[in-house]
Amino acid sequence: MTSKVASMADAVRDLVRDGDTVAIEGFTHLISFAAGHEIIRQRRRDLTLCRLTPDLIYDQMVAAGVARKLVFSWLGNPGVGGLGAIRRRIEGEIPEEPLEVEEYSHFGMVGRYTAGAMNLPFFPLRSYFETDLPVANPLIRPIASPYGDGTVYAVPPLRPDVTIVHAQRASAGGDTQVWGLLGCQKEAAFAAERVIVVVEDLVDEAVIRADPNRTIIPGLIVDAVVVEPWGAHPSYVQGAYDRDNRFYLDWDPISRDEAATQAWLREWVHGVEDRAGYIEKLGAERVASLRPSASAPSGSVDYGAYR
Amino acid sequence: MTELAPFSKSEMMIVAAARALAGQGVCFVGVGLPNIAVNLAKRTVAPDLELVYEAGVFGARPARLPLSIGDPTIVTGATAVVSMLELFGYYLQRGLIDVGFLGAAQIDRFGNINTTVIGDYAHPKTRLPGSGGACEIAINARQVFVIMRQSKRSFVEAIDFRTSPGNLGGAEEAERIRREGGWLGRGPTVVVTDLGIYHFDERGEMRLDSLHPGATLDAVRETIGWEVVVSNDLAETPPPSAEELRLIREELDPGGVYTK
């Protein structure tokens, strides 16, 4: 199989275009901050950013001016507070940088990716009844069951131009394996026109084939494989490094202040060349503190050989 | 008997919320205060409680209290890790969740919840996080518990945006709509605040059934935006035990993030 391995700079240059609908997915786990920062460095513009939880990465990207619109279901810094840069733009504090929003619930967003992945015209779900969400977002619409069995709500398919996911490992051909929280990366990847996979480890195809149940995305739909250890910091990678909760707590006062947010971007995004530079700046001590306290390997299963 | 240590209003609220989970089977854990309350319940009144995290975990056994509801500790040692499509589809919408535990920014007398905006949606005074999974949890979990601090800004006559349905305009309307719509949930049943514990009366309206030690009816009325119904048999919530306080302070929240 031909190698799809690329540098982050090349992958973003080739596959993320101004005006694109972009999904950097991963529910608290495996968020590709490395890709988000590269998109900022390359000064993409007018992106529609999709994520269930915009998280710190979209707060940073919105602050950097790459986005025109945000599609989401939960807008916050989990357990800490709000996302200041995004809030300021929604609340109109920075009128020269308005941000359009399109809002669903979690299940609605997951359903949208699923419909996109399955080439369906909509996804039906039992949510939104008697709420203001369909008023705020008229794309959420009631539909009667064709079998006369009541009414559900429908959400439209979401088909990103490019989906970017971080994973523990992939082969050079893009076959990608994940363990730990799975979020909706599989659905977001199958829904997308182009897919970038960012991994901690590049592995031989034999490693993938030894454990096929763990493959969530086949190389078939992958355009680029970027090898970027620690590329998910301050989010986490199950078994490799912990969520950097200190970073999430520290972001709160930075994010509350536009000048502090811009200063952070200058120092930590524009001020470093790439992810390796970011990790070096973060420091060996901080990095070491995020290692799991002990190993917890899975048992292995026997697939058997059938010749 | 040992003397009880002084405790904060937040600690009392978390303890009361945890105790409300006694006897429950499967609980969907929300972000923030529900997270610590449910984890306390698991260590006290409800050791067999199955913790479900919307991130895609059934039967979580978190070894530490996660700051976020997505954290590697909810995965290691869990019964099952599933995609969010499966979690919301097979576990929640299928009707397997006994209690959905939610927080809120605004609530009205019928338990309708706002977590979306303060002010007008298009031009909000304050942009809040939004639904997350709350909307579908409120509809599909068999019952909903709410934990939140009381204030005139949060306990309001009319919420600014209905993110998650409670008892709508009253029990009669809510029961009809749930029946006709085939909802599996019966809506909110318990609201725990920093001042007391509420259940819902036959009209579907919040009723104060228990006052926390140190709280007064005046304080309750000053922090509710409507004429609140008070039970004729108003109880006093038993104070936190030494063990409950130890678990919160030493094991669950040594940094005081939740109890600040």
Tab-separated table of C-alpha atoms in Angstrom, chain B residues 62-245:
chain	number	residue	atom	x	y	z
B	62	PRO	CA	-13.475	5.987	38.292
B	63	ALA	CA	-10.521	5.635	40.640
B	64	ARG	CA	-10.391	9.421	41.072
B	65	LEU	CA	-13.007	12.126	40.595
B	66	PRO	CA	-12.582	13.384	37.064
B	67	LEU	CA	-12.625	17.159	36.524
B	68	SER	CA	-14.277	16.603	33.174
B	69	ILE	CA	-16.876	13.937	32.487
B	70	GLY	CA	-14.484	12.712	29.809
B	71	ASP	CA	-11.340	11.386	31.449
B	72	PRO	CA	-9.161	8.281	31.117
B	73	THR	CA	-10.115	7.150	34.633
B	74	ILE	CA	-13.732	6.495	33.583
B	75	VAL	CA	-12.490	4.027	30.960
B	76	THR	CA	-9.980	1.905	32.879
B	77	GLY	CA	-11.904	-0.855	34.655
B	78	ALA	CA	-15.300	-0.012	33.126
B	79	THR	CA	-17.820	-2.624	32.031
B	80	ALA	CA	-18.137	-1.266	28.496
B	81	VAL	CA	-16.823	1.524	26.308
B	82	VAL	CA	-19.144	2.295	23.410
B	83	SER	CA	-19.487	4.926	20.715
B	84	MET	CA	-21.668	7.907	21.540
B	85	LEU	CA	-24.145	6.707	18.926
B	86	GLU	CA	-24.578	3.494	20.913
B	87	LEU	CA	-24.607	5.289	24.253
B	88	PHE	CA	-27.387	7.687	23.292
B	89	GLY	CA	-29.205	5.209	21.055
B	90	TYR	CA	-28.994	1.856	22.807
B	91	TYR	CA	-28.598	2.874	26.430
B	92	LEU	CA	-30.498	6.171	26.783
B	93	GLN	CA	-33.143	6.142	24.044
B	94	ARG	CA	-33.723	2.409	24.609
B	95	GLY	CA	-34.813	3.282	28.148
B	96	LEU	CA	-32.029	1.721	30.219
B	97	ILE	CA	-31.224	4.836	32.249
B	98	ASP	CA	-33.054	5.035	35.600
B	99	VAL	CA	-31.832	8.491	36.624
B	100	GLY	CA	-30.482	11.334	34.552
B	101	PHE	CA	-28.592	13.701	36.841
B	102	LEU	CA	-28.491	17.270	35.559
B	103	GLY	CA	-27.353	20.692	36.598
B	104	ALA	CA	-28.991	23.890	35.361
B	105	ALA	CA	-28.525	27.624	35.041
B	106	GLN	CA	-32.245	28.404	35.296
B	107	ILE	CA	-35.184	26.300	36.447
B	108	ASP	CA	-38.861	27.141	36.792
B	109	ARG	CA	-41.479	25.869	39.248
B	110	PHE	CA	-42.323	22.951	36.949
B	111	GLY	CA	-38.714	21.813	36.598
B	112	ASN	CA	-38.190	23.048	33.049
B	113	ILE	CA	-34.489	23.749	32.561
B	114	ASN	CA	-32.441	26.358	30.737
B	115	THR	CA	-28.746	25.801	30.055
B	116	THR	CA	-28.590	27.729	26.762
B	117	VAL	CA	-28.771	31.517	27.118
B	118	ILE	CA	-29.684	34.308	29.488
B	119	GLY	CA	-31.565	36.923	27.520
B	120	ASP	CA	-32.537	36.745	23.887
B	121	TYR	CA	-31.203	33.780	21.885
B	122	ALA	CA	-29.978	35.856	18.936
B	123	HIS	CA	-28.393	38.506	21.150
B	124	PRO	CA	-27.731	36.783	24.456
B	125	LYS	CA	-26.752	38.620	27.599
B	126	THR	CA	-24.906	35.472	28.669
B	127	ARG	CA	-24.139	32.561	26.408
B	128	LEU	CA	-24.336	29.310	28.431
B	129	PRO	CA	-23.048	25.875	27.308
B	130	GLY	CA	-26.277	24.658	25.686
B	131	SER	CA	-27.872	21.225	25.783
B	132	GLY	CA	-25.063	18.748	25.517
B	133	GLY	CA	-26.967	15.546	26.212
B	134	ALA	CA	-29.379	17.196	28.653
B	135	CYS	CA	-32.316	17.572	26.268
B	136	GLU	CA	-32.462	13.891	25.335
B	137	ILE	CA	-31.666	12.826	28.906
B	138	ALA	CA	-34.647	14.843	30.206
B	139	ILE	CA	-36.911	13.098	27.701
B	140	ASN	CA	-35.576	9.530	27.800
B	141	ALA	CA	-34.165	8.892	31.297
B	142	ARG	CA	-36.841	7.250	33.492
B	143	GLN	CA	-36.538	10.170	35.921
B	144	VAL	CA	-34.440	13.276	36.280
B	145	PHE	CA	-32.647	14.596	39.363
B	146	VAL	CA	-31.454	18.186	39.377
B	147	ILE	CA	-28.693	19.663	41.523
B	148	MET	CA	-28.091	23.438	41.541
B	149	ARG	CA	-27.556	26.384	43.847
B	150	GLN	CA	-30.544	28.618	44.582
B	151	SER	CA	-30.691	32.262	43.628
B	152	LYS	CA	-33.252	34.696	42.296
B	153	ARG	CA	-31.404	34.527	38.984
B	154	SER	CA	-31.568	30.731	38.763
B	155	PHE	CA	-34.969	29.891	40.301
B	156	VAL	CA	-37.134	32.013	38.055
B	157	GLU	CA	-40.800	32.497	37.225
B	158	ALA	CA	-40.051	32.129	33.499
B	159	ILE	CA	-36.864	30.632	32.074
B	160	ASP	CA	-35.286	32.469	29.127
B	161	PHE	CA	-34.914	29.345	26.975
B	162	ARG	CA	-36.255	25.828	27.415
B	163	THR	CA	-33.314	23.502	26.792
B	164	SER	CA	-34.690	20.452	28.611
B	165	PRO	CA	-38.373	19.814	29.272
B	166	GLY	CA	-39.608	19.314	32.828
B	167	ASN	CA	-43.284	19.259	33.752
B	168	LEU	CA	-43.992	21.834	31.004
B	169	GLY	CA	-46.978	23.990	32.111
B	170	GLY	CA	-48.002	21.548	34.845
B	171	ALA	CA	-48.465	17.835	35.541
B	172	GLU	CA	-51.644	17.419	33.508
B	173	GLU	CA	-50.134	18.805	30.308
B	174	ALA	CA	-46.820	17.030	30.872
B	175	GLU	CA	-48.420	13.647	31.461
B	176	ARG	CA	-50.589	13.990	28.350
B	177	ILE	CA	-47.677	14.986	26.129
B	178	ARG	CA	-45.398	12.268	27.500
B	179	ARG	CA	-48.122	9.662	26.977
B	180	GLU	CA	-49.026	10.806	23.461
B	181	GLY	CA	-45.390	11.210	22.459
B	182	GLY	CA	-44.357	7.835	23.819
B	183	TRP	CA	-41.713	9.340	26.107
B	184	LEU	CA	-40.083	6.799	28.405
B	185	GLY	CA	-39.243	9.355	31.077
B	186	ARG	CA	-41.543	10.790	33.707
B	187	GLY	CA	-39.501	13.944	34.039
B	188	PRO	CA	-37.954	15.635	37.070
B	189	THR	CA	-38.593	14.050	40.472
B	190	VAL	CA	-35.986	15.577	42.808
B	191	VAL	CA	-34.286	18.968	42.976
B	192	VAL	CA	-31.451	19.322	45.483
B	193	THR	CA	-30.110	22.798	46.254
B	194	ASP	CA	-27.746	24.372	48.756
B	195	LEU	CA	-30.785	25.109	50.961
B	196	GLY	CA	-33.082	22.110	50.699
B	197	ILE	CA	-34.642	19.176	48.871
B	198	TYR	CA	-37.680	19.510	46.609
B	199	HIS	CA	-39.995	16.946	45.067
B	200	PHE	CA	-42.886	17.603	42.677
B	201	ASP	CA	-46.499	17.714	43.834
B	202	GLU	CA	-49.622	16.463	42.028
B	203	ARG	CA	-49.732	19.691	39.970
B	204	GLY	CA	-46.189	19.006	38.809
B	205	GLU	CA	-44.828	21.909	40.848
B	206	MET	CA	-41.705	21.931	42.979
B	207	ARG	CA	-42.416	21.507	46.702
B	208	LEU	CA	-39.868	22.057	49.461
B	209	ASP	CA	-39.854	18.840	51.506
B	210	SER	CA	-36.646	19.189	53.480
B	211	LEU	CA	-34.616	22.122	54.724
B	212	HIS	CA	-30.876	21.714	55.182
B	213	PRO	CA	-29.464	22.404	58.665
B	214	GLY	CA	-28.747	26.107	59.006
B	215	ALA	CA	-31.027	27.078	56.127
B	216	THR	CA	-34.203	29.050	56.815
B	217	LEU	CA	-37.528	29.407	55.041
B	218	ASP	CA	-36.752	33.094	54.640
B	219	ALA	CA	-33.525	32.261	52.833
B	220	VAL	CA	-35.426	29.833	50.612
B	221	ARG	CA	-38.082	32.420	49.729
B	222	GLU	CA	-35.489	35.123	49.085
B	223	THR	CA	-33.797	32.937	46.500
B	224	ILE	CA	-36.837	31.761	44.552
B	225	GLY	CA	-38.579	33.872	41.961
B	226	TRP	CA	-42.048	32.481	42.655
B	227	GLU	CA	-44.255	31.792	45.688
B	228	VAL	CA	-42.775	28.451	46.641
B	229	VAL	CA	-44.891	25.554	47.915
B	230	VAL	CA	-43.648	24.276	51.285
B	231	SER	CA	-44.585	20.840	52.588
B	232	ASN	CA	-46.827	20.648	55.650
B	233	ASP	CA	-44.405	18.016	56.942
B	234	LEU	CA	-41.247	19.962	56.284
B	235	ALA	CA	-38.266	17.875	57.390
B	236	GLU	CA	-34.722	18.842	58.307
B	237	THR	CA	-32.062	17.203	56.155
B	238	PRO	CA	-29.714	15.131	58.345
B	239	PRO	CA	-26.281	16.831	58.307
B	240	PRO	CA	-23.360	15.241	56.465
B	241	SER	CA	-21.724	12.415	58.375
B	242	ALA	CA	-18.037	12.509	59.185
B	243	GLU	CA	-17.485	9.791	56.582
B	244	GLU	CA	-19.371	11.676	53.848
B	245	LEU	CA	-17.285	14.771	54.547
